[in-house]
């Protein structure tokens, strides 16, 4: 089994575990927040979840659209966050997979579940009978609105991500650099450093 396949399997397993953990956290948190609150508050929570999905989808697209070259010039001038921005671009496949597939898909699933809870809250608040035409209309309308906001928001986010990919990745790189410097947490490893270590171990 070659190294590429091994790394791919390791990444797939690790991302599956991360997805399971994050999905559980998102689900438990959203259910705790939505439990017993008014439908207006519940709808606000759903919108926040949708916005999280749109935001991370935008980050994922920006990482694949960004060019590494401008960050090298910034890194040469020792601009804070430039080196981490290079890491993001070099690991764009995994970064985009995490942002789009993990966070994006989890947000979509959780927002759907949360929407169902809000519909129940609406039915209780307005005393709508289960299975009635009014409840059906409310359900379809709310689901359609959430779906349109999600798709429309992601479409707008993609345009924004492609147009301003450099600025977006630089901002993210600065934040991740701060986290690493302050808390000593390495979220993204440099592929070039990994290759050097591999060559040393082979010698």
PDB file of C-alpha atoms in Angstrom:
ATOM      1  CA  UNK A   1       0.000   0.000   0.000  1.00  0.00           C
ATOM      2  CA  UNK A   2       1.597   3.306  -1.109  1.00  0.00           C
ATOM      3  CA  UNK A   3       1.970   6.360   1.122  1.00  0.00           C
ATOM      4  CA  UNK A   4      -0.688   8.377  -0.729  1.00  0.00           C
ATOM      5  CA  UNK A   5      -3.330   5.710  -0.122  1.00  0.00           C
ATOM      6  CA  UNK A   6      -2.267   5.299   3.512  1.00  0.00           C
ATOM      7  CA  UNK A   7      -2.479   9.056   4.129  1.00  0.00           C
ATOM      8  CA  UNK A   8      -5.852   9.167   2.379  1.00  0.00           C
ATOM      9  CA  UNK A   9      -7.236   6.383   4.578  1.00  0.00           C
ATOM     10  CA  UNK A  10      -5.854   8.017   7.733  1.00  0.00           C
ATOM     11  CA  UNK A  11      -7.378  11.359   6.740  1.00  0.00           C
ATOM     12  CA  UNK A  12     -10.746   9.753   5.927  1.00  0.00           C
ATOM     13  CA  UNK A  13     -10.881   7.981   9.288  1.00  0.00           C
ATOM     14  CA  UNK A  14      -9.800  11.049  11.249  1.00  0.00           C
ATOM     15  CA  UNK A  15     -12.267  13.325   9.453  1.00  0.00           C
ATOM     16  CA  UNK A  16     -15.066  10.790  10.047  1.00  0.00           C
ATOM     17  CA  UNK A  17     -14.279  10.761  13.788  1.00  0.00           C
ATOM     18  CA  UNK A  18     -14.101  14.572  13.895  1.00  0.00           C
ATOM     19  CA  UNK A  19     -17.423  14.790  12.053  1.00  0.00           C
ATOM     20  CA  UNK A  20     -19.056  12.385  14.520  1.00  0.00           C
ATOM     21  CA  UNK A  21     -17.837  14.386  17.520  1.00  0.00           C
ATOM     22  CA  UNK A  22     -18.742  17.797  16.074  1.00  0.00           C
ATOM     23  CA  UNK A  23     -22.155  16.572  14.890  1.00  0.00           C
ATOM     24  CA  UNK A  24     -22.891  15.281  18.390  1.00  0.00           C
ATOM     25  CA  UNK A  25     -21.787  18.588  19.958  1.00  0.00           C
ATOM     26  CA  UNK A  26     -23.813  20.662  17.465  1.00  0.00           C
ATOM     27  CA  UNK A  27     -26.887  18.467  17.903  1.00  0.00           C
ATOM     28  CA  UNK A  28     -26.810  18.397  21.719  1.00  0.00           C
ATOM     29  CA  UNK A  29     -26.115  22.140  21.952  1.00  0.00           C
ATOM     30  CA  UNK A  30     -28.864  23.126  19.512  1.00  0.00           C
ATOM     31  CA  UNK A  31     -31.409  20.842  21.208  1.00  0.00           C
ATOM     32  CA  UNK A  32     -30.500  22.241  24.638  1.00  0.00           C
ATOM     33  CA  UNK A  33     -30.856  25.819  23.386  1.00  0.00           C
ATOM     34  CA  UNK A  34     -34.121  25.142  21.549  1.00  0.00           C
ATOM     35  CA  UNK A  35     -35.713  23.155  24.367  1.00  0.00           C
ATOM     36  CA  UNK A  36     -38.472  25.206  25.939  1.00  0.00           C
ATOM     37  CA  UNK A  37     -37.709  28.506  24.132  1.00  0.00           C
ATOM     38  CA  UNK A  38     -40.152  30.573  22.099  1.00  0.00           C
ATOM     39  CA  UNK A  39     -40.404  29.885  18.360  1.00  0.00           C
ATOM     40  CA  UNK A  40     -38.898  33.311  17.577  1.00  0.00           C
ATOM     41  CA  UNK A  41     -35.755  32.464  19.545  1.00  0.00           C
ATOM     42  CA  UNK A  42     -35.666  29.036  17.933  1.00  0.00           C
ATOM     43  CA  UNK A  43     -35.858  30.586  14.470  1.00  0.00           C
ATOM     44  CA  UNK A  44     -32.988  32.911  15.370  1.00  0.00           C
ATOM     45  CA  UNK A  45     -30.887  29.897  16.415  1.00  0.00           C
ATOM     46  CA  UNK A  46     -31.665  28.195  13.098  1.00  0.00           C
ATOM     47  CA  UNK A  47     -30.522  31.290  11.215  1.00  0.00           C
ATOM     48  CA  UNK A  48     -27.258  31.320  13.199  1.00  0.00           C
ATOM     49  CA  UNK A  49     -26.645  27.669  12.261  1.00  0.00           C
ATOM     50  CA  UNK A  50     -27.333  28.485   8.598  1.00  0.00           C
ATOM     51  CA  UNK A  51     -24.909  31.435   8.757  1.00  0.00           C
ATOM     52  CA  UNK A  52     -22.213  29.177  10.252  1.00  0.00           C
ATOM     53  CA  UNK A  53     -22.621  26.789   7.325  1.00  0.00           C
ATOM     54  CA  UNK A  54     -22.432  29.635   4.796  1.00  0.00           C
ATOM     55  CA  UNK A  55     -19.376  31.149   6.487  1.00  0.00           C
ATOM     56  CA  UNK A  56     -17.368  27.926   6.533  1.00  0.00           C
ATOM     57  CA  UNK A  57     -18.413  27.094   2.975  1.00  0.00           C
ATOM     58  CA  UNK A  58     -16.980  30.463   1.959  1.00  0.00           C
ATOM     59  CA  UNK A  59     -13.690  29.715   3.765  1.00  0.00           C
ATOM     60  CA  UNK A  60     -13.390  26.365   2.011  1.00  0.00           C
ATOM     61  CA  UNK A  61     -13.927  27.902  -1.430  1.00  0.00           C
ATOM     62  CA  UNK A  62     -11.481  30.718  -0.674  1.00  0.00           C
ATOM     63  CA  UNK A  63      -8.726  28.244   0.241  1.00  0.00           C
ATOM     64  CA  UNK A  64      -9.019  26.493  -3.129  1.00  0.00           C
ATOM     65  CA  UNK A  65      -9.231  29.782  -5.053  1.00  0.00           C
ATOM     66  CA  UNK A  66      -6.330  31.553  -3.297  1.00  0.00           C
ATOM     67  CA  UNK A  67      -2.871  31.745  -4.872  1.00  0.00           C
ATOM     68  CA  UNK A  68       0.169  30.955  -2.736  1.00  0.00           C
ATOM     69  CA  UNK A  69       2.501  33.499  -4.422  1.00  0.00           C
ATOM     70  CA  UNK A  70       1.274  36.757  -2.775  1.00  0.00           C
ATOM     71  CA  UNK A  71       1.688  35.235   0.675  1.00  0.00           C
ATOM     72  CA  UNK A  72       5.340  34.435  -0.009  1.00  0.00           C
ATOM     73  CA  UNK A  73       5.982  38.130  -0.635  1.00  0.00           C
ATOM     74  CA  UNK A  74       4.166  38.965   2.598  1.00  0.00           C
ATOM     75  CA  UNK A  75       6.068  36.278   4.508  1.00  0.00           C
ATOM     76  CA  UNK A  76       9.356  37.710   3.210  1.00  0.00           C
ATOM     77  CA  UNK A  77       8.347  41.010   4.807  1.00  0.00           C
ATOM     78  CA  UNK A  78       7.505  39.086   7.999  1.00  0.00           C
ATOM     79  CA  UNK A  79       3.830  40.018   7.889  1.00  0.00           C
ATOM     80  CA  UNK A  80       2.066  38.258  10.756  1.00  0.00           C
ATOM     81  CA  UNK A  81      -0.177  35.450   9.538  1.00  0.00           C
ATOM     82  CA  UNK A  82       1.376  35.177   6.059  1.00  0.00           C
ATOM     83  CA  UNK A  83       3.211  31.906   6.767  1.00  0.00           C
ATOM     84  CA  UNK A  84       0.051  30.316   8.139  1.00  0.00           C
ATOM     85  CA  UNK A  85      -1.864  31.516   5.090  1.00  0.00           C
ATOM     86  CA  UNK A  86       0.642  29.576   2.958  1.00  0.00           C
ATOM     87  CA  UNK A  87      -0.086  26.485   5.051  1.00  0.00           C
ATOM     88  CA  UNK A  88      -3.818  26.870   4.369  1.00  0.00           C
ATOM     89  CA  UNK A  89      -3.303  27.155   0.604  1.00  0.00           C
ATOM     90  CA  UNK A  90      -0.902  24.174   0.560  1.00  0.00           C
ATOM     91  CA  UNK A  91      -3.465  22.121   2.477  1.00  0.00           C
ATOM     92  CA  UNK A  92      -6.456  23.543   0.563  1.00  0.00           C
ATOM     93  CA  UNK A  93      -7.878  20.084  -0.162  1.00  0.00           C
ATOM     94  CA  UNK A  94      -8.109  19.119   3.504  1.00  0.00           C
ATOM     95  CA  UNK A  95      -9.004  22.611   4.698  1.00  0.00           C
ATOM     96  CA  UNK A  96     -11.847  22.818   2.164  1.00  0.00           C
ATOM     97  CA  UNK A  97     -12.984  19.293   3.052  1.00  0.00           C
ATOM     98  CA  UNK A  98     -13.230  20.242   6.717  1.00  0.00           C
ATOM     99  CA  UNK A  99     -14.976  23.580   6.100  1.00  0.00           C
ATOM    100  CA  UNK A 100     -17.341  22.487   3.306  1.00  0.00           C
ATOM    101  CA  UNK A 101     -17.992  18.834   4.029  1.00  0.00           C
ATOM    102  CA  UNK A 102     -17.687  18.645   7.812  1.00  0.00           C
ATOM    103  CA  UNK A 103     -18.926  21.991   9.155  1.00  0.00           C
ATOM    104  CA  UNK A 104     -21.061  22.815   6.100  1.00  0.00           C
ATOM    105  CA  UNK A 105     -22.878  19.485   5.967  1.00  0.00           C
ATOM    106  CA  UNK A 106     -23.299  19.289   9.745  1.00  0.00           C
ATOM    107  CA  UNK A 107     -24.810  22.779   9.741  1.00  0.00           C
ATOM    108  CA  UNK A 108     -27.229  21.740   7.000  1.00  0.00           C
ATOM    109  CA  UNK A 109     -28.358  18.642   8.885  1.00  0.00           C
ATOM    110  CA  UNK A 110     -28.652  20.396  12.246  1.00  0.00           C
ATOM    111  CA  UNK A 111     -30.511  23.367  10.745  1.00  0.00           C
ATOM    112  CA  UNK A 112     -33.034  20.916   9.268  1.00  0.00           C
ATOM    113  CA  UNK A 113     -33.546  19.238  12.630  1.00  0.00           C
ATOM    114  CA  UNK A 114     -33.758  22.595  14.401  1.00  0.00           C
ATOM    115  CA  UNK A 115     -36.305  23.797  11.834  1.00  0.00           C
ATOM    116  CA  UNK A 116     -38.518  20.810  12.652  1.00  0.00           C
ATOM    117  CA  UNK A 117     -38.383  21.764  16.343  1.00  0.00           C
ATOM    118  CA  UNK A 118     -39.310  25.364  15.497  1.00  0.00           C
ATOM    119  CA  UNK A 119     -42.266  24.146  13.420  1.00  0.00           C
ATOM    120  CA  UNK A 120     -43.513  22.169  16.430  1.00  0.00           C
ATOM    121  CA  UNK A 121     -43.111  25.262  18.611  1.00  0.00           C
ATOM    122  CA  UNK A 122     -45.060  27.324  16.079  1.00  0.00           C
ATOM    123  CA  UNK A 123     -47.834  24.734  15.987  1.00  0.00           C
ATOM    124  CA  UNK A 124     -48.088  24.778  19.793  1.00  0.00           C
ATOM    125  CA  UNK A 125     -47.960  28.605  20.009  1.00  0.00           C
ATOM    126  CA  UNK A 126     -50.692  29.129  17.400  1.00  0.00           C
ATOM    127  CA  UNK A 127     -52.619  25.997  18.441  1.00  0.00           C
ATOM    128  CA  UNK A 128     -52.383  24.378  15.023  1.00  0.00           C
ATOM    129  CA  UNK A 129     -53.768  20.859  14.826  1.00  0.00           C
ATOM    130  CA  UNK A 130     -51.358  18.107  13.825  1.00  0.00           C
ATOM    131  CA  UNK A 131     -51.778  17.210  10.152  1.00  0.00           C
ATOM    132  CA  UNK A 132     -53.957  20.242   9.435  1.00  0.00           C
ATOM    133  CA  UNK A 133     -53.604  22.353   6.274  1.00  0.00           C
ATOM    134  CA  UNK A 134     -52.374  25.335   8.305  1.00  0.00           C
ATOM    135  CA  UNK A 135     -49.608  23.291   9.913  1.00  0.00           C
ATOM    136  CA  UNK A 136     -48.657  21.899   6.501  1.00  0.00           C
ATOM    137  CA  UNK A 137     -48.436  25.410   5.022  1.00  0.00           C
ATOM    138  CA  UNK A 138     -46.301  26.643   7.941  1.00  0.00           C
ATOM    139  CA  UNK A 139     -44.008  23.622   7.638  1.00  0.00           C
ATOM    140  CA  UNK A 140     -43.511  23.959   3.883  1.00  0.00           C
ATOM    141  CA  UNK A 141     -43.061  27.734   4.058  1.00  0.00           C
ATOM    142  CA  UNK A 142     -40.475  27.665   6.859  1.00  0.00           C
ATOM    143  CA  UNK A 143     -38.544  24.771   5.294  1.00  0.00           C
ATOM    144  CA  UNK A 144     -38.491  26.555   1.926  1.00  0.00           C
ATOM    145  CA  UNK A 145     -37.278  29.804   3.487  1.00  0.00           C
ATOM    146  CA  UNK A 146     -34.434  28.060   5.332  1.00  0.00           C
ATOM    147  CA  UNK A 147     -33.455  26.147   2.183  1.00  0.00           C
ATOM    148  CA  UNK A 148     -33.483  29.284   0.018  1.00  0.00           C
ATOM    149  CA  UNK A 149     -31.426  31.237   2.572  1.00  0.00           C
ATOM    150  CA  UNK A 150     -28.889  28.405   2.751  1.00  0.00           C
ATOM    151  CA  UNK A 151     -28.490  27.975  -1.011  1.00  0.00           C
ATOM    152  CA  UNK A 152     -28.638  31.695  -1.764  1.00  0.00           C
ATOM    153  CA  UNK A 153     -26.198  32.502   1.027  1.00  0.00           C
ATOM    154  CA  UNK A 154     -23.720  29.867  -0.167  1.00  0.00           C
ATOM    155  CA  UNK A 155     -23.978  31.149  -3.743  1.00  0.00           C
ATOM    156  CA  UNK A 156     -23.217  34.679  -2.554  1.00  0.00           C
ATOM    157  CA  UNK A 157     -20.452  33.359  -0.299  1.00  0.00           C
ATOM    158  CA  UNK A 158     -18.805  31.508  -3.196  1.00  0.00           C
ATOM    159  CA  UNK A 159     -18.699  34.691  -5.292  1.00  0.00           C
ATOM    160  CA  UNK A 160     -17.274  36.625  -2.366  1.00  0.00           C
ATOM    161  CA  UNK A 161     -14.745  33.849  -1.625  1.00  0.00           C
ATOM    162  CA  UNK A 162     -13.417  33.722  -5.192  1.00  0.00           C
ATOM    163  CA  UNK A 163     -13.224  37.510  -5.504  1.00  0.00           C
ATOM    164  CA  UNK A 164     -11.550  38.139  -2.153  1.00  0.00           C
ATOM    165  CA  UNK A 165      -9.802  34.792  -1.593  1.00  0.00           C
ATOM    166  CA  UNK A 166      -6.457  36.378  -0.696  1.00  0.00           C
ATOM    167  CA  UNK A 167      -7.923  38.704   1.958  1.00  0.00           C
ATOM    168  CA  UNK A 168     -10.119  35.972   3.447  1.00  0.00           C
ATOM    169  CA  UNK A 169      -7.304  33.427   3.736  1.00  0.00           C
ATOM    170  CA  UNK A 170      -4.964  36.036   5.160  1.00  0.00           C
ATOM    171  CA  UNK A 171      -7.484  36.884   7.899  1.00  0.00           C
ATOM    172  CA  UNK A 172      -7.990  33.205   8.689  1.00  0.00           C
ATOM    173  CA  UNK A 173      -4.226  32.654   8.642  1.00  0.00           C
ATOM    174  CA  UNK A 174      -3.737  35.494  11.106  1.00  0.00           C
ATOM    175  CA  UNK A 175      -6.327  34.022  13.493  1.00  0.00           C
ATOM    176  CA  UNK A 176      -4.863  30.505  13.283  1.00  0.00           C
ATOM    177  CA  UNK A 177      -1.347  31.887  13.734  1.00  0.00           C
ATOM    178  CA  UNK A 178      -2.521  33.679  16.886  1.00  0.00           C
ATOM    179  CA  UNK A 179      -4.085  30.466  18.218  1.00  0.00           C
ATOM    180  CA  UNK A 180      -0.870  28.541  17.587  1.00  0.00           C
ATOM    181  CA  UNK A 181       1.351  31.216  19.163  1.00  0.00           C
ATOM    182  CA  UNK A 182      -0.908  31.824  22.152  1.00  0.00           C
ATOM    183  CA  UNK A 183      -2.176  28.336  22.931  1.00  0.00           C
ATOM    184  CA  UNK A 184       0.490  26.208  21.163  1.00  0.00           C
ATOM    185  CA  UNK A 185      -2.173  24.377  19.157  1.00  0.00           C
ATOM    186  CA  UNK A 186      -1.048  23.399  15.644  1.00  0.00           C
ATOM    187  CA  UNK A 187      -4.223  23.191  13.567  1.00  0.00           C
ATOM    188  CA  UNK A 188      -2.542  22.931  10.165  1.00  0.00           C
ATOM    189  CA  UNK A 189       0.909  21.452   9.578  1.00  0.00           C
ATOM    190  CA  UNK A 190       3.203  22.685   6.822  1.00  0.00           C
ATOM    191  CA  UNK A 191       3.491  20.104   4.030  1.00  0.00           C
ATOM    192  CA  UNK A 192       7.035  21.217   3.277  1.00  0.00           C
ATOM    193  CA  UNK A 193       8.109  20.533   6.866  1.00  0.00           C
ATOM    194  CA  UNK A 194       6.435  17.124   6.735  1.00  0.00           C
ATOM    195  CA  UNK A 195       8.326  16.240   3.540  1.00  0.00           C
ATOM    196  CA  UNK A 196      11.651  17.267   5.115  1.00  0.00           C
ATOM    197  CA  UNK A 197      10.998  15.054   8.163  1.00  0.00           C
ATOM    198  CA  UNK A 198      10.062  12.177   5.880  1.00  0.00           C
ATOM    199  CA  UNK A 199      13.297  12.518   3.900  1.00  0.00           C
ATOM    200  CA  UNK A 200      15.364  12.598   7.086  1.00  0.00           C
ATOM    201  CA  UNK A 201      13.683   9.432   8.372  1.00  0.00           C
ATOM    202  CA  UNK A 202      14.346   7.642   5.068  1.00  0.00           C
ATOM    203  CA  UNK A 203      18.083   8.430   5.182  1.00  0.00           C
TER     204      UNK A 203
END
